[in-house]
XYZ file of C-alpha atoms in Angstrom:
609
model
C -0.286 0.276 0.168
C 0.869 4.033 -0.468
C 0.861 6.490 2.156
C -2.254 8.328 0.888
C -1.464 12.287 1.012
C 2.437 12.547 0.592
C 2.703 12.666 -3.029
C 5.226 14.441 -5.135
C 7.709 17.162 -4.270
C 5.641 20.697 -4.733
C 8.683 22.225 -6.739
C 8.032 20.200 -9.367
C 4.691 21.393 -10.306
C 5.048 23.685 -13.249
C 4.871 27.506 -11.823
C 5.412 29.486 -15.170
C 2.773 32.208 -16.045
C 1.789 29.766 -18.686
C 1.005 27.159 -16.164
C -1.133 29.189 -14.444
C -2.992 30.581 -16.992
C -3.804 27.037 -17.880
C -4.795 26.642 -14.285
C -7.068 29.371 -14.467
C -8.696 28.531 -18.011
C -9.736 24.825 -16.227
C -11.243 26.916 -13.133
C -12.904 29.492 -15.500
C -14.415 26.665 -17.408
C -15.628 24.696 -14.615
C -17.161 27.601 -12.627
C -19.215 28.923 -15.814
C -20.633 25.358 -16.238
C -21.240 25.423 -12.310
C -22.798 28.830 -11.808
C -26.281 28.506 -10.466
C -29.263 30.757 -11.585
C -28.887 32.078 -7.835
C -25.303 32.817 -8.537
C -23.457 30.234 -6.414
C -20.003 28.778 -7.450
C -20.060 26.292 -4.486
C -19.299 22.651 -5.496
C -22.615 20.599 -5.126
C -20.961 18.244 -2.822
C -19.664 20.906 -0.307
C -21.366 20.672 3.277
C -18.733 22.143 5.566
C -15.869 24.498 5.045
C -17.969 26.281 2.863
C -18.692 29.802 4.021
C -15.896 31.272 1.894
C -15.806 28.588 -1.065
C -18.124 30.377 -3.518
C -16.564 33.602 -2.992
C -12.979 32.094 -3.483
C -13.958 30.811 -6.800
C -15.201 34.252 -7.779
C -11.592 35.560 -6.534
C -10.332 33.043 -9.216
C -12.478 34.179 -11.847
C -11.265 37.838 -11.098
C -7.826 37.227 -11.266
C -8.370 35.199 -14.237
C -10.439 38.147 -15.932
C -7.436 40.579 -15.137
C -5.142 38.533 -16.802
C -6.843 37.654 -19.617
C -10.093 39.683 -20.368
C -12.526 36.849 -20.966
C -15.569 38.732 -21.951
C -17.705 35.714 -20.128
C -16.524 36.619 -16.492
C -17.647 40.003 -15.369
C -21.230 38.735 -15.242
C -20.055 35.536 -13.592
C -18.026 37.802 -11.196
C -21.079 40.022 -10.381
C -23.547 37.309 -9.931
C -21.597 35.116 -7.830
C -20.248 37.923 -5.672
C -24.095 38.888 -5.009
C -24.872 35.515 -4.066
C -22.258 35.621 -1.549
C -23.342 38.988 -0.092
C -27.109 37.909 -0.188
C -27.038 34.449 1.052
C -23.472 33.634 2.795
C -23.158 36.672 5.406
C -24.526 35.885 8.425
C -25.499 38.794 10.995
C -27.437 36.680 13.708
C -25.089 34.771 16.175
C -24.923 31.162 15.486
C -26.654 29.224 18.247
C -24.227 27.497 20.444
C -21.138 29.024 19.069
C -18.730 29.121 22.251
C -16.407 31.925 21.402
C -18.358 35.156 21.498
C -17.067 38.222 23.806
C -20.260 40.021 22.741
C -23.579 38.847 21.619
C -26.030 40.240 19.508
C -23.646 42.487 17.746
C -24.909 42.401 14.129
C -21.824 41.998 12.766
C -21.117 39.702 9.830
C -19.389 36.226 9.826
C -18.977 33.000 7.680
C -20.352 29.696 8.819
C -18.369 26.534 8.419
C -21.585 24.756 8.221
C -24.931 26.491 7.105
C -27.167 25.192 9.347
C -27.773 27.394 12.296
C -26.150 25.345 15.370
C -24.386 22.842 13.266
C -20.828 22.556 14.217
C -20.466 26.450 14.975
C -17.013 25.847 16.435
C -15.527 26.364 12.804
C -17.019 30.009 12.231
C -14.037 31.562 13.499
C -11.682 29.763 10.753
C -14.308 30.336 8.212
C -14.460 34.051 9.090
C -10.947 34.533 8.588
C -11.201 32.506 5.104
C -14.117 34.802 4.020
C -12.218 37.922 4.668
C -9.295 36.931 2.760
C -11.363 35.621 -0.257
C -12.924 39.176 0.072
C -9.981 41.359 0.160
C -8.618 39.456 -2.721
C -11.892 40.357 -4.584
C -11.281 44.059 -3.695
C -7.706 43.899 -4.993
C -8.826 42.598 -8.586
C -12.152 44.485 -8.596
C -10.983 47.502 -10.793
C -12.755 47.582 -14.172
C -14.701 44.341 -12.925
C -17.131 45.180 -10.110
C -19.309 48.289 -9.931
C -19.173 50.785 -7.384
C -22.192 50.177 -4.989
C -21.152 46.338 -5.108
C -17.646 46.997 -4.305
C -18.484 49.507 -1.573
C -20.966 46.737 0.179
C -18.234 44.008 -0.099
C -15.689 46.341 1.655
C -18.157 47.034 4.350
C -18.682 43.303 4.812
C -15.167 42.854 4.991
C -14.625 45.322 7.460
C -17.305 43.668 9.518
C -15.584 40.416 9.351
C -12.499 41.937 10.794
C -14.547 43.470 13.545
C -16.445 40.153 14.611
C -12.644 38.438 14.411
C -11.119 40.997 16.560
C -13.881 42.250 18.631
C -17.041 40.275 18.835
C -15.016 36.768 19.426
C -11.971 35.950 21.564
C -8.854 35.669 19.078
C -7.696 32.538 17.607
C -9.912 30.514 19.864
C -8.461 27.186 18.465
C -4.906 28.141 19.395
C -3.987 27.603 15.366
C -1.311 29.514 14.060
C -2.003 29.448 10.655
C -5.681 30.756 11.405
C -4.294 33.487 13.688
C -1.677 34.514 11.081
C -4.228 34.442 8.594
C -6.356 36.781 10.281
C -3.454 39.117 10.520
C -2.873 39.058 6.833
C -6.556 39.850 6.365
C -6.467 42.892 8.351
C -3.303 44.254 6.532
C -4.901 43.389 3.108
C -8.098 44.957 4.476
C -6.190 48.264 5.479
C -5.352 49.321 1.816
C -9.063 49.663 0.879
C -10.320 51.576 3.926
C -9.879 55.796 4.716
C -6.597 56.630 5.962
C -7.814 56.883 9.745
C -9.584 53.786 9.653
C -6.757 52.009 7.652
C -4.152 53.107 10.142
C -6.450 51.528 13.071
C -6.715 48.283 11.285
C -3.140 47.846 10.376
C -1.864 48.789 13.847
C -4.343 46.207 15.284
C -3.193 43.512 13.053
C 0.346 44.025 13.821
C -0.010 44.125 17.604
C -2.276 41.145 17.199
C 0.824 39.538 15.506
C 3.331 40.769 18.086
C 1.030 40.068 21.245
C -1.098 37.162 20.633
C 1.179 34.857 18.054
C 4.634 35.883 18.345
C 4.712 36.416 22.432
C 3.265 32.824 22.808
C 5.775 31.023 20.337
C 6.683 27.351 21.377
C 10.140 26.123 21.228
C 11.047 23.361 19.278
C 14.649 21.840 18.121
C 16.009 25.032 18.982
C 13.661 27.240 17.392
C 10.649 29.617 18.493
C 7.526 28.544 16.256
C 3.955 29.805 16.111
C 1.873 27.288 18.160
C -0.358 25.060 15.846
C -3.584 23.544 17.559
C -1.671 23.601 21.226
C 2.070 22.140 19.682
C 4.838 23.731 18.260
C 4.642 22.732 14.430
C 2.233 20.746 12.475
C 3.233 19.021 9.144
C 0.207 19.756 7.492
C -0.156 23.602 8.784
C 3.065 24.466 9.658
C 3.819 25.284 5.910
C 0.624 27.083 5.572
C 1.651 29.295 8.559
C 4.651 29.731 6.375
C 2.646 30.837 3.411
C 0.768 33.267 5.730
C 3.995 34.980 7.059
C 5.383 35.130 3.573
C 2.012 37.071 2.484
C 2.154 39.105 5.702
C 5.682 40.311 4.846
C 4.686 41.004 1.022
C 1.784 43.214 1.888
C 3.367 45.068 4.945
C 6.942 44.905 4.693
C 7.487 44.504 8.273
C 10.947 42.738 9.293
C 9.343 40.615 11.963
C 7.225 38.533 9.391
C 10.239 37.814 7.253
C 12.575 37.164 10.417
C 9.623 34.896 11.863
C 9.314 33.009 8.338
C 13.146 32.668 8.064
C 13.157 30.837 11.431
C 10.095 28.723 10.503
C 11.640 27.831 7.344
C 14.873 26.953 8.745
C 13.256 24.673 11.250
C 11.189 23.060 8.262
C 14.264 22.529 6.021
C 16.047 20.770 9.112
C 13.461 18.507 10.094
C 12.412 17.647 6.431
C 14.229 14.557 4.988
C 16.176 15.111 1.597
C 13.200 13.057 -0.032
C 10.730 15.325 1.283
C 9.046 12.973 3.794
C 7.750 13.965 7.034
C 5.400 13.260 9.677
C 4.035 14.599 13.140
C 1.941 17.464 14.607
C -1.106 17.948 17.089
C -3.212 17.599 14.398
C -2.517 15.711 11.349
C 0.365 13.372 11.682
C 0.501 12.273 7.958
C -1.768 14.670 6.098
C -0.033 17.294 3.804
C -1.054 20.350 2.357
C -0.770 21.276 -1.408
C -0.832 24.690 -3.122
C -1.578 26.010 0.560
C 2.366 25.617 1.438
C 3.426 26.739 -2.239
C 3.693 30.384 -1.446
C 5.543 30.212 1.881
C 7.879 27.265 0.817
C 8.757 29.047 -2.674
C 9.258 32.303 -1.119
C 11.432 31.160 1.786
C 13.380 29.007 -0.044
C 14.839 32.010 -1.838
C 15.100 33.934 1.307
C 17.112 31.043 3.370
C 18.908 29.531 0.176
C 17.602 26.196 0.516
C 15.156 23.763 -1.581
C 12.276 23.717 0.770
C 10.022 22.700 -2.159
C 11.529 19.097 -1.910
C 8.487 19.046 0.786
C 5.925 16.112 -0.544
C 2.848 17.767 -0.704
C -0.645 16.221 -1.776
C -0.448 17.255 -5.222
C -3.976 16.303 -5.594
C -4.341 19.704 -4.229
C -1.489 20.753 -6.290
C -3.262 23.692 -7.622
C -6.219 24.432 -5.628
C -8.622 22.597 -3.184
C -10.981 19.872 -4.935
C -13.448 17.509 -3.880
C -13.780 13.708 -4.377
C -14.451 14.105 -7.902
C -11.238 16.293 -8.531
C -13.429 19.338 -9.509
C -12.534 22.766 -7.902
C -13.617 23.886 -4.459
C -13.064 27.481 -3.576
C -11.569 26.624 0.010
C -8.317 28.387 0.358
C -8.315 29.933 -3.102
C -6.533 33.067 -1.790
C -3.433 31.197 -1.621
C -3.415 30.263 -5.319
C -4.165 34.037 -6.231
C -0.953 35.008 -3.905
C 1.190 32.490 -5.269
C 0.361 33.507 -9.042
C 0.738 37.089 -8.109
C 4.244 36.441 -6.478
C 7.127 36.596 -8.868
C 9.707 34.425 -6.315
C 11.083 31.659 -7.934
C 12.153 28.116 -6.158
C 15.819 27.660 -4.825
C 16.313 24.036 -5.728
C 19.560 23.510 -4.538
C 20.105 22.319 -0.537
C 21.850 25.003 1.941
C 25.437 23.858 2.448
C 25.610 25.350 5.987
C 25.526 22.526 8.632
C 22.426 22.562 10.821
C 22.266 21.320 14.701
C 19.344 19.316 13.995
C 20.193 17.940 10.512
C 22.471 15.681 8.811
C 22.117 15.541 4.906
C 24.102 14.781 1.859
C 22.698 13.370 -1.127
C 19.992 10.942 -0.695
C 20.764 10.489 2.500
C 19.296 12.603 5.621
C 18.978 12.652 9.460
C 16.260 14.655 11.127
C 17.406 15.223 14.829
C 14.474 15.860 17.409
C 15.076 18.283 20.765
C 17.159 15.404 22.433
C 19.145 14.946 19.274
C 18.267 11.430 18.679
C 16.863 10.936 15.243
C 13.326 11.655 14.217
C 13.604 10.647 10.835
C 16.398 8.542 8.818
C 16.236 8.489 5.220
C 18.992 6.183 3.380
C 18.467 4.153 0.263
C 14.992 5.474 -0.437
C 13.940 4.009 2.752
C 12.344 6.423 6.019
C 12.931 5.111 9.396
C 10.908 6.345 12.305
C 12.041 6.063 15.926
C 10.885 2.549 17.416
C 9.184 1.997 20.542
C 10.147 -0.383 23.422
C 8.607 -0.293 26.749
C 6.946 3.094 26.013
C 10.153 4.783 25.547
C 10.884 6.069 21.867
C 13.808 6.803 19.874
C 17.206 5.297 18.394
C 19.863 4.149 21.168
C 21.200 1.554 23.368
C 18.826 -0.390 25.184
C 19.432 -2.450 28.748
C 16.819 -4.592 30.287
C 14.122 -2.621 28.651
C 15.579 1.018 29.459
C 16.332 3.106 26.542
C 19.335 5.383 26.997
C 18.615 8.240 25.104
C 17.023 11.108 27.327
C 19.380 13.596 27.940
C 20.591 14.547 31.737
C 22.707 17.109 30.966
C 24.105 19.434 27.877
C 24.336 17.581 24.453
C 27.054 18.183 22.677
C 27.481 18.203 18.831
C 30.386 18.357 16.208
C 29.844 18.640 12.501
C 32.589 17.753 10.140
C 32.853 17.548 6.051
C 36.222 15.716 4.625
C 36.782 13.903 1.654
C 33.216 13.751 0.505
C 31.937 12.620 3.487
C 29.421 14.433 6.034
C 29.292 13.537 9.556
C 27.563 14.613 12.776
C 29.101 13.445 16.576
C 26.600 13.872 19.109
C 27.475 13.338 22.764
C 24.705 12.779 25.359
C 24.905 12.303 29.217
C 22.163 9.709 30.341
C 21.251 8.219 33.401
C 20.156 4.633 33.442
C 17.789 3.056 36.092
C 20.910 2.173 38.092
C 21.337 5.974 38.445
C 24.608 5.794 36.994
C 25.662 8.486 34.690
C 26.841 7.256 31.502
C 27.867 9.250 27.993
C 26.305 8.398 24.674
C 28.322 8.901 21.666
C 26.501 8.839 18.437
C 28.512 9.208 15.108
C 26.690 9.468 11.874
C 28.669 9.415 8.939
C 27.240 9.484 5.123
C 28.967 9.669 1.691
C 25.269 10.221 0.249
C 24.418 7.394 -0.577
C 24.800 5.182 2.416
C 24.724 6.111 6.066
C 26.752 4.600 9.015
C 25.857 4.994 12.712
C 28.268 4.107 15.115
C 27.309 4.160 18.897
C 29.397 4.136 22.120
C 28.836 4.058 25.422
C 30.736 2.999 28.622
C 30.294 -0.861 29.189
C 27.044 -2.081 30.428
C 25.995 -4.934 32.259
C 23.829 -7.673 30.603
C 22.993 -8.062 27.226
C 22.345 -4.455 25.427
C 21.500 -3.668 22.120
C 20.749 -0.666 19.990
C 17.187 0.131 19.095
C 18.060 1.323 15.471
C 14.829 2.219 14.142
C 11.471 1.596 12.574
C 11.543 0.807 8.971
C 8.433 2.490 7.623
C 8.359 3.752 4.056
C 10.124 3.885 0.784
C 10.312 5.638 -2.269
C 8.209 4.167 -5.084
C 8.205 6.559 -8.049
C 6.532 10.053 -6.707
C 4.540 7.934 -3.994
C 5.611 6.426 -0.744
C 5.364 2.841 -0.321
C 4.558 1.247 3.465
C 7.275 -1.436 4.055
C 8.384 -3.083 7.192
C 12.058 -3.693 6.391
C 14.852 -2.021 4.670
C 18.496 -2.365 3.387
C 20.134 -2.337 6.824
C 23.459 -4.286 8.044
C 25.088 -4.400 11.475
C 28.429 -5.037 12.745
C 26.826 -7.458 15.104
C 23.739 -9.849 15.242
C 20.763 -7.483 13.227
C 17.219 -8.596 14.189
C 14.220 -7.198 13.117
C 11.205 -7.625 15.697
C 7.665 -7.468 15.659
C 5.068 -6.777 18.366
C 1.543 -8.247 18.944
C -0.518 -6.933 16.090
C -3.643 -7.093 17.795
C -3.140 -4.374 20.413
C -3.855 -0.604 19.239
C -0.809 0.163 21.384
C 1.780 -2.195 19.634
C 2.521 -0.806 16.272
C 3.217 -3.857 13.678
C 4.627 -2.298 10.382
C 3.520 -5.275 8.228
C 0.204 -4.430 8.821
C -1.676 -1.923 6.556
C -2.366 0.623 9.532
C -0.570 3.644 8.729
C 1.126 5.786 11.499
C -1.377 8.689 11.366
C -4.043 6.207 11.828
C -2.402 4.497 14.897
C -1.656 7.700 16.669
C -5.078 8.882 16.253
C -6.667 5.471 17.635
C -4.333 6.429 20.722
C -5.180 9.742 21.158
C -7.641 10.934 23.852
C -10.030 13.160 21.613
C -11.850 12.273 18.268
C -10.037 12.391 14.853
C -9.909 16.006 13.971
C -9.581 17.360 17.521
C -7.256 14.857 19.158
C -3.475 15.227 19.181
C -1.965 12.251 17.041
C 1.388 13.164 18.450
C 0.078 12.582 21.975
C -1.778 9.476 21.203
C 1.743 7.987 19.556
C 3.397 8.540 22.854
C 1.097 5.785 24.466
C 2.600 3.109 22.027
C 4.218 0.842 24.159
C 6.260 -1.197 21.433
C 6.583 -1.282 17.507
C 8.441 -3.406 14.909
C 12.062 -2.372 15.720
C 15.571 -2.974 14.348
C 17.884 -4.348 17.081
C 21.540 -4.666 16.775
C 23.645 -6.443 19.049
C 27.357 -4.924 20.282
C 29.792 -5.090 17.672
C 32.376 -7.731 17.730
C 36.056 -6.539 18.456
C 34.511 -3.673 20.998
C 37.244 -2.300 23.477
C 36.895 -4.086 26.898
C 35.885 -0.646 28.533
C 33.124 0.180 25.651
C 29.985 -1.184 24.193
C 29.898 -0.099 20.721
C 27.115 -0.716 18.135
C 27.394 -0.124 14.310
C 25.039 -0.298 11.882
C 24.606 0.693 8.307
C 21.691 1.915 6.364
C 22.080 1.136 2.488
C 24.595 -0.253 0.533
C 25.554 -4.327 -0.125
C 29.253 -4.304 0.576
C 30.480 -6.642 3.682
C 30.409 -4.435 6.982
C 33.089 -5.734 9.156
C 33.921 -2.229 10.988
C 37.243 -2.254 13.079
C 37.971 -0.146 16.365
C 40.444 0.760 18.656
C 40.316 2.591 22.120
C 43.291 4.571 23.812
C 43.436 7.911 25.375
C 43.647 9.669 22.371
C 40.139 8.695 21.518
C 38.168 6.198 19.531
C 39.197 4.910 16.266
C 36.342 3.587 13.972
C 37.546 2.199 10.418
C 34.993 0.975 7.990
C 35.190 0.258 4.089
C 34.259 3.734 3.264
C 36.130 6.009 6.176
C 38.231 6.210 9.042
C 37.014 8.521 12.022
C 38.749 9.194 15.350
C 36.412 10.568 18.351
C 38.465 12.338 20.555
C 38.572 11.995 24.401
C 35.382 12.085 26.298
C 36.597 15.396 27.872
C 36.522 17.071 24.481
C 38.541 19.985 23.634
C 39.361 22.874 26.057
C 35.799 24.114 26.136
C 34.605 20.573 26.587
C 33.270 20.320 22.990
C 33.416 16.956 21.258
C 36.327 16.240 18.993
C 35.951 14.573 15.821
C 38.145 13.905 12.731
C 37.244 12.207 9.620
C 39.001 11.031 6.229
C 38.236 8.746 3.700
């Protein structure tokens, strides 16, 4: 089976003016065929996320007219805009909506579900989306929309902004992408208002960003990130937040949006494998956005000088939102408008600067988490997740069911490049169940096609082993195929173990269950509301690669050596003396310096081919 949503890299989609004109031409034909006598452009199967969708298609038609002057479009734009203003603007409070600060204000808002009292919780983001569709139509209205209709739309957009920022609590779902989207809406709206009102709205938008979003950023992997549904980052919504930061900077020119976007972009770059696979987040562990991410990934790929477009998006949504039949839905249409208007081009080559939480060269990459243990390993086209043993997750030595990978002190890192090799040495102080402090030194070396991992720790009692990953997915053209094994060899005995497949807290990679499905099954709340990462943390055991100590280890150390990729014989040799630990493989020789490190206590590493 294939993973259902992570398809091709987003930078593989053509983004020339001609390609975008072809997309708009297709949307035009679909919309003109769909337009109802009432003026609706909603997809007939749309029932939720509906409050902004007709207006979104209207904005795409307005952009198509501005670019091509198709004579059929002015009437369609006016009729569909009239439909939205007449049928999709609500001013009576939605029964059951829990986030109002002022009742019966008469301010306009958009509904997530049209029926009164049906799932009102989604009205805040739906109103943000409607505001963004409205300001796009206002931007594109010249020569297309009559003055009276334009004035009515401007008044409704201003009302949306007031409902979002006065009548309700701001960002009630604690969703960074929604909150930054609201800020963007205010910044764009201000350009259509009288000077005094414009200044007030613009200042309020920037203050909301600084005081309610930026001030509450969450730390992960050395970066401060806009919080997303209670977490630091979500692999679906995080790149969407990046797109909103790009648009905020484009509209306002304020440095704060560029600086925070650079931080988020570098974070995404570090956590993303070279092949573009990623998972994890407080809402959708494996769902991926498509066109909604393009603006941000493209804009900031140019700013930070890295190939963020390798991100594997859902290319079924590569141009715009679609329903099950593949036909256009107006949801999030503003992102397509903005990415067409933006002239930034993709930066397609990797950054050469070493990053603490990333090791990457050629087709090999390792993404590290806050503990500097791998969160994703990519080698030979296969992707490995942290395995689980006895409720503990990660990569590292295991003794009597205890995983030695949680830092009890400062984690030190040294990056080295030499002779076509790229290496990272990580030194982690850990405490076992016996309360003894030990130092785990993990060396990762790659030649761009294979990855060698060597882990050294003071000699342990009993029969330890190295937890070396959960093989999970592999490249299969543009798709990712679920797997339960990979091309891995070890100096010692290598075992691939599987837990009981009939327990939800045991993950057997041989089954058809995806990590996302398993994570939501263990989450405390329903799918769509629960935190799959929190659920996944309840996993007791998983399929796991387990490597026994390497033969020939020094008497005072336990050494584990694993190679991901390659089919050549693997028999590393080791030597340990006061000058350090020497590791010799078929491809390199590395010397890891004494545990005390250099004069500053930093780990020492030398490497040559």
